[in-house]
Amino acid sequence: MSEQSNTAVGVGRATGFEVADRDPTELGNFGVALERNRAFAAAGGHEGALVFPTLRLFVITCLDPRVDPAYILGLGLSDAMVVRNVGGRVTPEVINDVAFIAQIGENVVPDGPLFEVAVIHHNQCGTGALADDGFRHRYAERIHADESTLRDHAVLDPAATVAHDVDLLRSSDAISPRVRVSGHVYDVVTGLVQTVATTA
């Protein structure tokens, strides 16, 4: 096994990364989802959906399939806006998204709180791979990024990274003061979400 393969295995074990066996189908990877969409539309699942979320909730979380807000939070269609990225980190692009929705919301909600942004990080996050020097170096080369900035994206202590990202949102001049922000940690082992930063 090559040194790169050894590193990949180590990173996989450290982040809880596993690949499930997939039964091959003629439909392809998206074909199964497309069939489910046809059933969804036929049952009228899309009817009555609203643009502004009924729970006044904006969720920022990881793209890890174990951390699907529809399941771990029991969200239905139109309940919340959801942004998912690697690690669920608050990036400049995410700040812009929140600012955009807040400006839209100001036209819909004349006064009072607009919505709550809930930042959710989780344990066993794949971004832990960014703490591995070899992985981080190869990834930086692949995306033409400054390697020195990538280490900070690793979610090794979810409570700490959530607190950091909540502060980024609360201190941003781009985001309306009518937007409330909270922070949470999801445990992929127990299935429980714990609040680590209450709304402010």
Coordinates of N, CA, C and O in Angstrom, one line a residue, residues 27-144:
L27 N -30.7 2.6 -13.2 CA -31.1 4.0 -13.1 C -29.9 4.9 -12.9 O -30.0 6.1 -13.1
G28 N -28.8 4.4 -12.4 CA -27.7 5.2 -12.0 C -27.9 5.8 -10.7 O -28.9 5.6 -10.0
N29 N -26.9 6.6 -10.2 CA -27.0 7.2 -8.9 C -28.2 8.1 -8.7 O -28.8 8.1 -7.7
F30 N -28.4 9.0 -9.7 CA -29.5 10.0 -9.5 C -30.9 9.4 -9.9 O -31.9 9.9 -9.5
G31 N -30.8 8.3 -10.7 CA -32.1 7.7 -11.2 C -33.0 7.3 -10.0 O -34.2 7.5 -10.1
V32 N -32.4 6.8 -9.0 CA -33.3 6.3 -7.8 C -34.0 7.5 -7.2 O -35.2 7.5 -6.9
A33 N -33.2 8.6 -7.1 CA -33.8 9.8 -6.5 C -34.8 10.4 -7.4 O -35.9 11.0 -7.0
L34 N -34.6 10.3 -8.7 CA -35.6 10.8 -9.7 C -36.9 10.1 -9.6 O -38.0 10.6 -9.7
E35 N -36.8 8.8 -9.4 CA -38.0 8.0 -9.3 C -38.8 8.4 -8.0 O -40.0 8.5 -8.0
R36 N -38.1 8.7 -6.9 CA -38.7 9.2 -5.7 C -39.4 10.5 -5.9 O -40.4 10.8 -5.4
N37 N -38.7 11.4 -6.8 CA -39.3 12.7 -7.1 C -40.6 12.5 -7.8 O -41.6 13.3 -7.5
R38 N -40.7 11.5 -8.7 CA -42.0 11.3 -9.4 C -43.1 11.0 -8.5 O -44.3 11.4 -8.6
A39 N -42.8 10.1 -7.5 CA -43.8 9.7 -6.5 C -44.1 10.9 -5.6 O -45.3 11.1 -5.2
F40 N -43.2 11.8 -5.2 CA -43.4 13.0 -4.4 C -44.4 13.9 -5.2 O -45.3 14.4 -4.6
A41 N -44.1 14.2 -6.5 CA -45.0 15.1 -7.2 C -46.4 14.5 -7.4 O -47.4 15.2 -7.3
A42 N -46.4 13.2 -7.7 CA -47.7 12.6 -7.9 C -48.6 12.6 -6.6 O -49.8 12.7 -6.7
A43 N -48.0 12.6 -5.5 CA -48.7 12.6 -4.2 C -49.0 14.1 -3.8 O -49.7 14.3 -2.8
G44 N -48.6 15.1 -4.6 CA -48.8 16.5 -4.2 C -48.0 17.0 -3.1 O -48.4 17.9 -2.4
G45 N -46.8 16.4 -2.9 CA -46.0 16.8 -1.8 C -45.5 18.2 -1.9 O -45.1 18.8 -0.8
H46 N -45.5 18.7 -3.1 CA -45.0 20.1 -3.3 C -46.0 21.2 -3.1 O -45.7 22.4 -3.0
E47 N -47.3 20.8 -3.0 CA -48.4 21.7 -2.9 C -48.4 22.4 -1.6 O -48.2 21.8 -0.5
G48 N -48.6 23.7 -1.7 CA -48.6 24.6 -0.4 C -47.3 25.0 0.1 O -47.2 25.6 1.2
A49 N -46.2 24.6 -0.6 CA -44.9 25.0 -0.1 C -44.8 26.6 -0.2 O -45.3 27.2 -1.1
L50 N -44.1 27.1 0.8 CA -43.9 28.6 1.0 C -42.5 29.0 0.8 O -41.6 28.2 1.0
V51 N -42.3 30.2 0.4 CA -40.9 30.7 0.1 C -40.3 31.1 1.5 O -39.1 30.7 1.7
F52 N -41.0 31.8 2.3 CA -40.4 32.2 3.6 C -40.7 31.1 4.6 O -41.8 30.7 4.8
P53 N -39.7 30.6 5.3 CA -39.9 29.4 6.2 C -40.9 29.5 7.3 O -40.9 30.5 8.0
T54 N -41.7 28.5 7.5 CA -42.7 28.6 8.5 C -42.2 28.6 9.9 O -42.8 29.2 10.8
L55 N -41.0 28.0 10.1 CA -40.4 28.1 11.5 C -39.4 29.3 11.6 O -38.8 29.4 12.7
R56 N -39.4 30.1 10.6 CA -38.5 31.3 10.7 C -37.0 30.8 11.1 O -36.4 31.3 12.0
L57 N -36.6 29.8 10.4 CA -35.3 29.1 10.7 C -34.4 29.0 9.5 O -34.9 28.7 8.4
F58 N -33.1 29.3 9.7 CA -32.1 29.2 8.7 C -31.0 28.3 9.2 O -30.3 28.7 10.2
V59 N -30.9 27.1 8.7 CA -29.9 26.1 9.2 C -28.6 26.1 8.4 O -28.7 26.1 7.2
I60 N -27.5 26.2 9.1 CA -26.2 26.0 8.5 C -25.5 24.8 9.0 O -25.3 24.7 10.2
T61 N -25.3 23.8 8.2 CA -24.7 22.6 8.7 C -23.9 21.9 7.7 O -23.8 22.3 6.5
C62 N -23.3 20.7 8.0 CA -22.4 20.0 7.2 C -23.2 19.2 6.1 O -24.3 18.8 6.3
L63 N -22.5 19.0 5.0 CA -23.1 18.2 3.9 C -23.0 16.7 4.2 O -23.5 15.9 3.4
D64 N -22.4 16.3 5.3 CA -22.3 14.8 5.6 C -23.7 14.2 5.6 O -24.6 14.8 6.2
P65 N -23.9 13.1 4.9 CA -25.3 12.6 4.8 C -25.9 12.1 6.1 O -27.1 11.9 6.2
R66 N -25.0 11.9 7.1 CA -25.6 11.6 8.5 C -26.2 12.7 9.2 O -26.8 12.6 10.2
V67 N -26.0 13.9 8.6 CA -26.4 15.2 9.3 C -27.5 15.9 8.5 O -27.4 17.1 8.3
D68 N -28.4 15.2 8.0 CA -29.5 15.7 7.1 C -30.5 16.4 8.0 O -31.2 15.7 8.8
P69 N -30.7 17.7 8.0 CA -31.6 18.4 8.9 C -33.0 17.9 8.8 O -33.8 18.0 9.8
A70 N -33.5 17.4 7.6 CA -34.8 16.9 7.5 C -35.1 15.8 8.4 O -36.2 15.6 8.9
Y71 N -34.0 15.0 8.7 CA -34.1 13.9 9.6 C -33.8 14.2 11.0 O -34.5 13.9 12.0
I72 N -32.6 14.8 11.2 CA -32.2 15.0 12.6 C -33.0 16.1 13.3 O -33.0 16.1 14.6
L73 N -33.6 17.0 12.6 CA -34.5 18.0 13.2 C -35.9 17.8 12.8 O -36.8 18.6 13.3
G74 N -36.2 16.8 12.1 CA -37.6 16.6 11.7 C -38.3 17.7 10.9 O -39.5 18.0 11.0
L75 N -37.5 18.3 10.0 CA -38.0 19.4 9.2 C -38.8 18.9 8.0 O -38.4 18.0 7.3
G76 N -39.9 19.6 7.8 CA -40.7 19.3 6.6 C -40.4 20.4 5.5 O -39.7 21.4 5.8
L77 N -41.1 20.2 4.4 CA -40.9 21.2 3.3 C -41.4 22.5 3.7 O -42.5 22.7 4.3
S78 N -40.6 23.6 3.5 CA -40.9 25.0 3.8 C -40.7 25.3 5.3 O -40.9 26.4 5.7
D79 N -40.3 24.4 6.1 CA -40.0 24.7 7.5 C -38.8 25.6 7.7 O -38.8 26.5 8.6
A80 N -37.8 25.4 6.9 CA -36.5 26.1 7.1 C -35.8 26.3 5.8 O -36.0 25.5 4.9
M81 N -34.9 27.3 5.8 CA -33.9 27.4 4.8 C -32.6 26.7 5.2 O -32.3 26.7 6.4
V82 N -32.0 26.0 4.4 CA -30.8 25.2 4.7 C -29.6 25.4 3.8 O -29.8 25.4 2.6
V83 N -28.5 25.7 4.4 CA -27.2 25.8 3.7 C -26.3 24.7 4.2 O -26.1 24.7 5.4
R84 N -25.8 23.9 3.3 CA -24.9 22.8 3.7 C -23.6 23.0 2.9 O -23.6 23.2 1.7
N85 N -22.5 22.9 3.7 CA -21.2 22.8 3.0 C -20.3 21.9 3.8 O -20.7 21.3 4.8
V86 N -19.0 21.9 3.4 CA -18.1 21.0 4.1 C -17.8 21.5 5.5 O -17.3 22.6 5.7
G87 N -18.3 20.8 6.5 CA -18.1 21.2 7.9 C -19.2 22.1 8.5 O -19.3 22.3 9.7
G88 N -20.1 22.6 7.6 CA -21.1 23.5 8.1 C -20.5 24.8 8.5 O -21.0 25.5 9.4
R89 N -19.4 25.2 7.9 CA -18.6 26.4 8.3 C -19.2 27.7 7.8 O -19.8 27.7 6.7
V90 N -19.1 28.7 8.6 CA -19.6 30.1 8.1 C -18.4 30.7 7.3 O -17.4 31.1 7.9
T91 N -18.6 30.8 6.1 CA -17.7 31.3 5.1 C -18.2 32.7 4.6 O -19.4 33.0 4.9
P92 N -17.4 33.5 3.9 CA -18.0 34.8 3.4 C -19.2 34.5 2.5 O -20.1 35.4 2.6
E93 N -19.2 33.4 1.8 CA -20.4 33.2 0.9 C -21.6 32.9 1.8 O -22.7 33.3 1.4
V94 N -21.5 32.2 2.9 CA -22.6 31.9 3.8 C -23.1 33.2 4.4 O -24.3 33.4 4.5
I95 N -22.2 34.0 4.8 CA -22.6 35.3 5.4 C -23.4 36.1 4.4 O -24.5 36.7 4.7
N96 N -23.0 36.1 3.1 CA -23.7 36.8 2.0 C -25.1 36.2 1.9 O -26.1 36.9 1.6
D97 N -25.2 34.9 2.0 CA -26.5 34.2 1.8 C -27.5 34.7 2.9 O -28.6 35.0 2.7
V98 N -27.0 34.7 4.2 CA -27.8 35.1 5.3 C -28.2 36.6 5.1 O -29.4 36.9 5.4
A99 N -27.3 37.4 4.7 CA -27.6 38.8 4.5 C -28.6 39.0 3.4 O -29.5 39.9 3.5
F100 N -28.5 38.2 2.4 CA -29.5 38.3 1.3 C -30.9 37.9 1.7 O -31.9 38.7 1.5
I101 N -31.0 36.8 2.4 CA -32.4 36.4 2.9 C -32.9 37.4 3.9 O -34.1 37.7 4.0
A102 N -32.0 38.0 4.7 CA -32.5 39.0 5.7 C -33.0 40.2 5.0 O -34.0 40.8 5.4
Q103 N -32.4 40.6 3.9 CA -32.9 41.8 3.2 C -34.2 41.4 2.5 O -35.1 42.3 2.5
I104 N -34.4 40.2 2.0 CA -35.7 39.8 1.5 C -36.7 39.8 2.6 O -37.8 40.3 2.5
G105 N -36.3 39.3 3.8 CA -37.2 39.2 4.9 C -37.7 40.5 5.4 O -38.8 40.7 5.9
E106 N -36.8 41.6 5.3 CA -37.2 42.9 5.8 C -38.4 43.4 5.0 O -39.1 44.3 5.4
N107 N -38.6 42.9 3.7 CA -39.7 43.4 2.9 C -41.0 42.6 3.3 O -42.1 43.0 2.9
V108 N -40.8 41.5 3.9 CA -42.0 40.6 4.3 C -42.4 40.8 5.7 O -43.6 40.9 6.0
V109 N -41.4 41.0 6.6 CA -41.7 41.2 8.0 C -41.3 42.6 8.4 O -40.1 42.9 8.5
P110 N -42.2 43.5 8.6 CA -41.9 44.9 8.8 C -41.2 45.2 10.1 O -40.4 46.2 10.2
D111 N -41.4 44.5 11.2 CA -40.7 44.7 12.4 C -40.5 43.4 13.2 O -41.1 42.4 12.9
G112 N -39.7 43.5 14.3 CA -39.4 42.3 15.1 C -38.4 41.4 14.5 O -37.8 41.7 13.4
P113 N -38.1 40.3 15.1 CA -37.1 39.4 14.6 C -37.5 38.8 13.2 O -38.6 38.6 13.0
L114 N -36.5 38.6 12.4 CA -36.7 38.1 11.0 C -36.7 36.6 11.1 O -37.7 35.9 10.6
F115 N -35.6 36.0 11.5 CA -35.5 34.6 11.6 C -34.3 34.2 12.5 O -33.5 35.1 12.8
E116 N -34.2 33.0 12.8 CA -33.0 32.5 13.6 C -32.1 31.7 12.7 O -32.5 30.8 12.0
V117 N -30.8 32.0 12.8 CA -29.8 31.2 12.1 C -29.2 30.2 13.1 O -28.7 30.6 14.2
A118 N -29.4 28.9 12.8 CA -28.8 27.8 13.7 C -27.6 27.2 13.0 O -27.7 26.6 12.0
V119 N -26.5 27.4 13.6 CA -25.2 26.8 13.1 C -25.1 25.4 13.8 O -25.1 25.4 15.1
I120 N -24.9 24.4 13.1 CA -24.8 23.0 13.6 C -23.5 22.4 13.1 O -23.4 22.1 11.9
H121 N -22.6 22.1 14.0 CA -21.4 21.2 13.7 C -21.6 19.9 14.3 O -22.5 19.7 15.2
H122 N -20.8 18.9 13.9 CA -21.0 17.6 14.5 C -19.7 16.9 14.7 O -18.6 17.3 14.2
N123 N -19.7 15.9 15.6 CA -18.5 15.1 15.9 C -18.2 14.1 14.7 O -19.1 14.0 13.8
Q124 N -17.0 13.5 14.6 CA -16.6 12.7 13.6 C -16.7 13.4 12.2 O -17.0 12.7 11.2
C125 N -16.5 14.6 12.2 CA -16.6 15.4 10.9 C -15.5 15.1 10.0 O -14.3 15.0 10.4
G126 N -15.8 14.9 8.7 CA -14.7 14.7 7.7 C -13.7 15.8 7.5 O -12.6 15.5 7.0
T127 N -14.1 17.0 8.0 CA -13.1 18.1 7.9 C -11.9 17.8 8.8 O -10.9 18.5 8.6
G128 N -12.0 16.8 9.7 CA -10.8 16.5 10.5 C -9.6 16.1 9.6 O -8.5 16.2 10.0
A129 N -9.9 15.7 8.4 CA -8.9 15.3 7.4 C -7.9 16.5 7.2 O -6.8 16.4 6.8
L130 N -8.5 17.7 7.3 CA -7.7 18.9 7.1 C -6.6 19.1 8.2 O -5.7 20.0 8.0
A131 N -6.7 18.4 9.2 CA -5.6 18.5 10.3 C -4.5 17.6 9.9 O -3.4 17.6 10.5
D132 N -4.7 16.7 8.9 CA -3.6 15.8 8.4 C -2.7 16.6 7.4 O -3.3 17.0 6.4
D133 N -1.4 16.7 7.7 CA -0.6 17.5 6.9 C -0.6 17.1 5.4 O -0.6 17.9 4.5
G134 N -0.5 15.7 5.2 CA -0.4 15.2 3.8 C -1.7 15.5 3.0 O -1.7 15.9 1.9
F135 N -2.8 15.2 3.7 CA -4.1 15.4 3.0 C -4.3 16.9 2.7 O -4.7 17.2 1.6
R136 N -4.0 17.7 3.7 CA -4.2 19.2 3.5 C -3.4 19.7 2.4 O -3.8 20.5 1.6
H137 N -2.1 19.2 2.3 CA -1.2 19.7 1.3 C -1.7 19.3 -0.1 O -1.8 20.2 -1.0
R138 N -2.2 18.1 -0.3 CA -2.7 17.7 -1.6 C -4.0 18.4 -1.9 O -4.2 18.8 -3.1
Y139 N -4.8 18.6 -0.9 CA -6.1 19.3 -1.2 C -5.8 20.8 -1.6 O -6.5 21.3 -2.5
A140 N -4.9 21.4 -0.9 CA -4.6 22.8 -1.2 C -4.1 22.9 -2.7 O -4.4 23.8 -3.4
E141 N -3.2 21.9 -3.1 CA -2.8 21.9 -4.5 C -3.9 21.7 -5.5 O -4.0 22.3 -6.5
R142 N -4.8 20.8 -5.1 CA -5.9 20.5 -6.0 C -6.9 21.7 -6.2 O -7.3 21.9 -7.3
I143 N -7.1 22.5 -5.2 CA -8.1 23.6 -5.3 C -7.4 25.0 -5.4 O -8.0 26.0 -5.4
H144 N -6.0 24.9 -5.5 CA -5.2 26.1 -5.7 C -5.5 27.1 -4.5 O -5.8 28.3 -4.7

